[in-house]
mmCIF file with all atom_site columns, C-alpha atoms in Angstrom:
data_model
loop_
_atom_site.group_PDB
_atom_site.id
_atom_site.type_symbol
_atom_site.label_atom_id
_atom_site.label_alt_id
_atom_site.label_comp_id
_atom_site.label_asym_id
_atom_site.label_entity_id
_atom_site.label_seq_id
_atom_site.pdbx_PDB_ins_code
_atom_site.Cartn_x
_atom_site.Cartn_y
_atom_site.Cartn_z
_atom_site.occupancy
_atom_site.B_iso_or_equiv
_atom_site.pdbx_formal_charge
_atom_site.auth_seq_id
_atom_site.auth_comp_id
_atom_site.auth_asym_id
_atom_site.auth_atom_id
_atom_site.pdbx_PDB_model_num
ATOM 1  C CA . UNK A 1 1  ? -0.037  0.013   0.037  1.00 0.00 ? 1  UNK A CA 1
ATOM 2  C CA . UNK A 1 2  ? 1.474   3.357   -0.969 1.00 0.00 ? 2  UNK A CA 1
ATOM 3  C CA . UNK A 1 3  ? 0.980   6.531   0.853  1.00 0.00 ? 3  UNK A CA 1
ATOM 4  C CA . UNK A 1 4  ? 0.786   9.895   -0.603 1.00 0.00 ? 4  UNK A CA 1
ATOM 5  C CA . UNK A 1 5  ? 1.621   13.130  1.124  1.00 0.00 ? 5  UNK A CA 1
ATOM 6  C CA . UNK A 1 6  ? -1.053  15.801  1.433  1.00 0.00 ? 6  UNK A CA 1
ATOM 7  C CA . UNK A 1 7  ? -0.476  19.053  -0.249 1.00 0.00 ? 7  UNK A CA 1
ATOM 8  C CA . UNK A 1 8  ? -2.320  22.339  0.251  1.00 0.00 ? 8  UNK A CA 1
ATOM 9  C CA . UNK A 1 9  ? -4.317  23.419  -1.639 1.00 0.00 ? 9  UNK A CA 1
ATOM 10 C CA . UNK A 1 10 ? -5.725  20.176  -2.811 1.00 0.00 ? 10 UNK A CA 1
ATOM 11 C CA . UNK A 1 11 ? -6.173  19.651  -6.545 1.00 0.00 ? 11 UNK A CA 1
ATOM 12 C CA . UNK A 1 12 ? -9.174  17.426  -6.200 1.00 0.00 ? 12 UNK A CA 1
ATOM 13 C CA . UNK A 1 13 ? -11.371 17.916  -3.139 1.00 0.00 ? 13 UNK A CA 1
ATOM 14 C CA . UNK A 1 14 ? -12.898 14.919  -1.428 1.00 0.00 ? 14 UNK A CA 1
ATOM 15 C CA . UNK A 1 15 ? -16.513 14.577  -0.794 1.00 0.00 ? 15 UNK A CA 1
ATOM 16 C CA . UNK A 1 16 ? -16.739 14.201  2.963  1.00 0.00 ? 16 UNK A CA 1
ATOM 17 C CA . UNK A 1 17 ? -19.991 12.206  2.961  1.00 0.00 ? 17 UNK A CA 1
ATOM 18 C CA . UNK A 1 18 ? -18.424 9.658   0.570  1.00 0.00 ? 18 UNK A CA 1
ATOM 19 C CA . UNK A 1 19 ? -15.195 9.426   2.596  1.00 0.00 ? 19 UNK A CA 1
ATOM 20 C CA . UNK A 1 20 ? -17.311 8.918   5.798  1.00 0.00 ? 20 UNK A CA 1
ATOM 21 C CA . UNK A 1 21 ? -19.237 6.143   4.089  1.00 0.00 ? 21 UNK A CA 1
ATOM 22 C CA . UNK A 1 22 ? -16.071 4.467   2.842  1.00 0.00 ? 22 UNK A CA 1
ATOM 23 C CA . UNK A 1 23 ? -14.385 4.754   6.350  1.00 0.00 ? 23 UNK A CA 1
ATOM 24 C CA . UNK A 1 24 ? -17.585 3.203   8.001  1.00 0.00 ? 24 UNK A CA 1
ATOM 25 C CA . UNK A 1 25 ? -17.519 0.352   5.330  1.00 0.00 ? 25 UNK A CA 1
ATOM 26 C CA . UNK A 1 26 ? -13.815 -0.189  5.888  1.00 0.00 ? 26 UNK A CA 1
ATOM 27 C CA . UNK A 1 27 ? -14.347 -0.298  9.752  1.00 0.00 ? 27 UNK A CA 1
ATOM 28 C CA . UNK A 1 28 ? -17.282 -2.785  9.414  1.00 0.00 ? 28 UNK A CA 1
ATOM 29 C CA . UNK A 1 29 ? -15.117 -5.124  7.184  1.00 0.00 ? 29 UNK A CA 1
ATOM 30 C CA . UNK A 1 30 ? -12.270 -4.856  9.699  1.00 0.00 ? 30 UNK A CA 1
ATOM 31 C CA . UNK A 1 31 ? -14.494 -5.775  12.569 1.00 0.00 ? 31 UNK A CA 1
ATOM 32 C CA . UNK A 1 32 ? -15.849 -8.760  10.700 1.00 0.00 ? 32 UNK A CA 1
ATOM 33 C CA . UNK A 1 33 ? -12.357 -10.010 9.737  1.00 0.00 ? 33 UNK A CA 1
ATOM 34 C CA . UNK A 1 34 ? -11.205 -9.453  13.397 1.00 0.00 ? 34 UNK A CA 1
ATOM 35 C CA . UNK A 1 35 ? -14.258 -11.442 14.776 1.00 0.00 ? 35 UNK A CA 1
ATOM 36 C CA . UNK A 1 36 ? -13.621 -14.309 12.290 1.00 0.00 ? 36 UNK A CA 1
ATOM 37 C CA . UNK A 1 37 ? -9.990  -14.548 13.129 1.00 0.00 ? 37 UNK A CA 1
ATOM 38 C CA . UNK A 1 38 ? -10.668 -14.554 16.882 1.00 0.00 ? 38 UNK A CA 1
ATOM 39 C CA . UNK A 1 39 ? -13.110 -17.407 16.344 1.00 0.00 ? 39 UNK A CA 1
ATOM 40 C CA . UNK A 1 40 ? -10.655 -19.371 14.234 1.00 0.00 ? 40 UNK A CA 1
ATOM 41 C CA . UNK A 1 41 ? -7.764  -18.826 16.598 1.00 0.00 ? 41 UNK A CA 1
ATOM 42 C CA . UNK A 1 42 ? -9.953  -19.924 19.496 1.00 0.00 ? 42 UNK A CA 1
ATOM 43 C CA . UNK A 1 43 ? -11.044 -23.037 17.801 1.00 0.00 ? 43 UNK A CA 1
ATOM 44 C CA . UNK A 1 44 ? -7.489  -23.866 16.658 1.00 0.00 ? 44 UNK A CA 1
ATOM 45 C CA . UNK A 1 45 ? -6.127  -23.465 20.220 1.00 0.00 ? 45 UNK A CA 1
ATOM 46 C CA . UNK A 1 46 ? -8.859  -25.650 21.638 1.00 0.00 ? 46 UNK A CA 1
ATOM 47 C CA . UNK A 1 47 ? -8.088  -28.325 19.168 1.00 0.00 ? 47 UNK A CA 1
ATOM 48 C CA . UNK A 1 48 ? -4.417  -28.060 20.056 1.00 0.00 ? 48 UNK A CA 1
ATOM 49 C CA . UNK A 1 49 ? -5.260  -28.603 23.656 1.00 0.00 ? 49 UNK A CA 1
ATOM 50 C CA . UNK A 1 50 ? -6.794  -32.015 23.141 1.00 0.00 ? 50 UNK A CA 1
ATOM 51 C CA . UNK A 1 51 ? -4.761  -34.945 24.497 1.00 0.00 ? 51 UNK A CA 1
ATOM 52 C CA . UNK A 1 52 ? -5.141  -37.324 21.500 1.00 0.00 ? 52 UNK A CA 1
ATOM 53 C CA . UNK A 1 53 ? -6.019  -37.454 17.810 1.00 0.00 ? 53 UNK A CA 1
ATOM 54 C CA . UNK A 1 54 ? -9.297  -39.200 18.841 1.00 0.00 ? 54 UNK A CA 1
ATOM 55 C CA . UNK A 1 55 ? -10.083 -36.182 21.115 1.00 0.00 ? 55 UNK A CA 1
ATOM 56 C CA . UNK A 1 56 ? -9.299  -33.650 18.318 1.00 0.00 ? 56 UNK A CA 1
ATOM 57 C CA . UNK A 1 57 ? -11.649 -35.486 15.971 1.00 0.00 ? 57 UNK A CA 1
ATOM 58 C CA . UNK A 1 58 ? -14.417 -35.602 18.635 1.00 0.00 ? 58 UNK A CA 1
ATOM 59 C CA . UNK A 1 59 ? -14.152 -31.979 19.400 1.00 0.00 ? 59 UNK A CA 1
ATOM 60 C CA . UNK A 1 60 ? -14.131 -31.167 15.710 1.00 0.00 ? 60 UNK A CA 1
ATOM 61 C CA . UNK A 1 61 ? -17.369 -33.111 15.196 1.00 0.00 ? 61 UNK A CA 1
ATOM 62 C CA . UNK A 1 62 ? -18.987 -31.160 18.076 1.00 0.00 ? 62 UNK A CA 1
ATOM 63 C CA . UNK A 1 63 ? -17.885 -27.854 16.602 1.00 0.00 ? 63 UNK A CA 1
ATOM 64 C CA . UNK A 1 64 ? -19.163 -28.914 13.206 1.00 0.00 ? 64 UNK A CA 1
ATOM 65 C CA . UNK A 1 65 ? -22.510 -29.889 14.581 1.00 0.00 ? 65 UNK A CA 1
ATOM 66 C CA . UNK A 1 66 ? -22.744 -26.587 16.486 1.00 0.00 ? 66 UNK A CA 1
ATOM 67 C CA . UNK A 1 67 ? -21.857 -24.474 13.439 1.00 0.00 ? 67 UNK A CA 1
ATOM 68 C CA . UNK A 1 68 ? -24.279 -26.314 11.211 1.00 0.00 ? 68 UNK A CA 1
ATOM 69 C CA . UNK A 1 69 ? -27.036 -25.638 13.865 1.00 0.00 ? 69 UNK A CA 1
ATOM 70 C CA . UNK A 1 70 ? -25.988 -21.858 14.026 1.00 0.00 ? 70 UNK A CA 1
ATOM 71 C CA . UNK A 1 71 ? -26.274 -21.672 10.235 1.00 0.00 ? 71 UNK A CA 1
ATOM 72 C CA . UNK A 1 72 ? -29.636 -23.339 10.209 1.00 0.00 ? 72 UNK A CA 1
ATOM 73 C CA . UNK A 1 73 ? -30.926 -20.915 12.904 1.00 0.00 ? 73 UNK A CA 1
ATOM 74 C CA . UNK A 1 74 ? -29.506 -17.979 10.930 1.00 0.00 ? 74 UNK A CA 1
ATOM 75 C CA . UNK A 1 75 ? -31.206 -19.093 7.760  1.00 0.00 ? 75 UNK A CA 1
ATOM 76 C CA . UNK A 1 76 ? -34.533 -19.686 9.525  1.00 0.00 ? 76 UNK A CA 1
ATOM 77 C CA . UNK A 1 77 ? -34.300 -16.211 10.949 1.00 0.00 ? 77 UNK A CA 1
ATOM 78 C CA . UNK A 1 78 ? -33.559 -14.614 7.557  1.00 0.00 ? 78 UNK A CA 1
ATOM 79 C CA . UNK A 1 79 ? -36.323 -16.499 5.859  1.00 0.00 ? 79 UNK A CA 1
ATOM 80 C CA . UNK A 1 80 ? -38.817 -15.531 8.409  1.00 0.00 ? 80 UNK A CA 1
ATOM 81 C CA . UNK A 1 81 ? -37.998 -11.801 7.822  1.00 0.00 ? 81 UNK A CA 1
ATOM 82 C CA . UNK A 1 82 ? -37.986 -12.003 4.055  1.00 0.00 ? 82 UNK A CA 1
ATOM 83 C CA . UNK A 1 83 ? -40.644 -10.146 2.262  1.00 0.00 ? 83 UNK A CA 1
ATOM 84 C CA . UNK A 1 84 ? -41.847 -11.310 -1.132 1.00 0.00 ? 84 UNK A CA 1
ATOM 85 C CA . UNK A 1 85 ? -40.734 -9.122  -4.071 1.00 0.00 ? 85 UNK A CA 1
#
């Protein structure tokens, strides 16, 4: 990523509303990435703490079942709030 130095006066002014929207979108995406990374790191660490390969597979199955259930719940919630177009 390259950085540019600011010069005064500016040649092309920036629309502040657009800049605020882009900043808010960037912040939202950064929060989503951070949350996803925290979850993945937590799961990875929990799997590493298991005493045997069998235990790792058992915990993985539990996580998989939970995540499938979470997805099904989210899909049900989204379907119940959809409006026909």
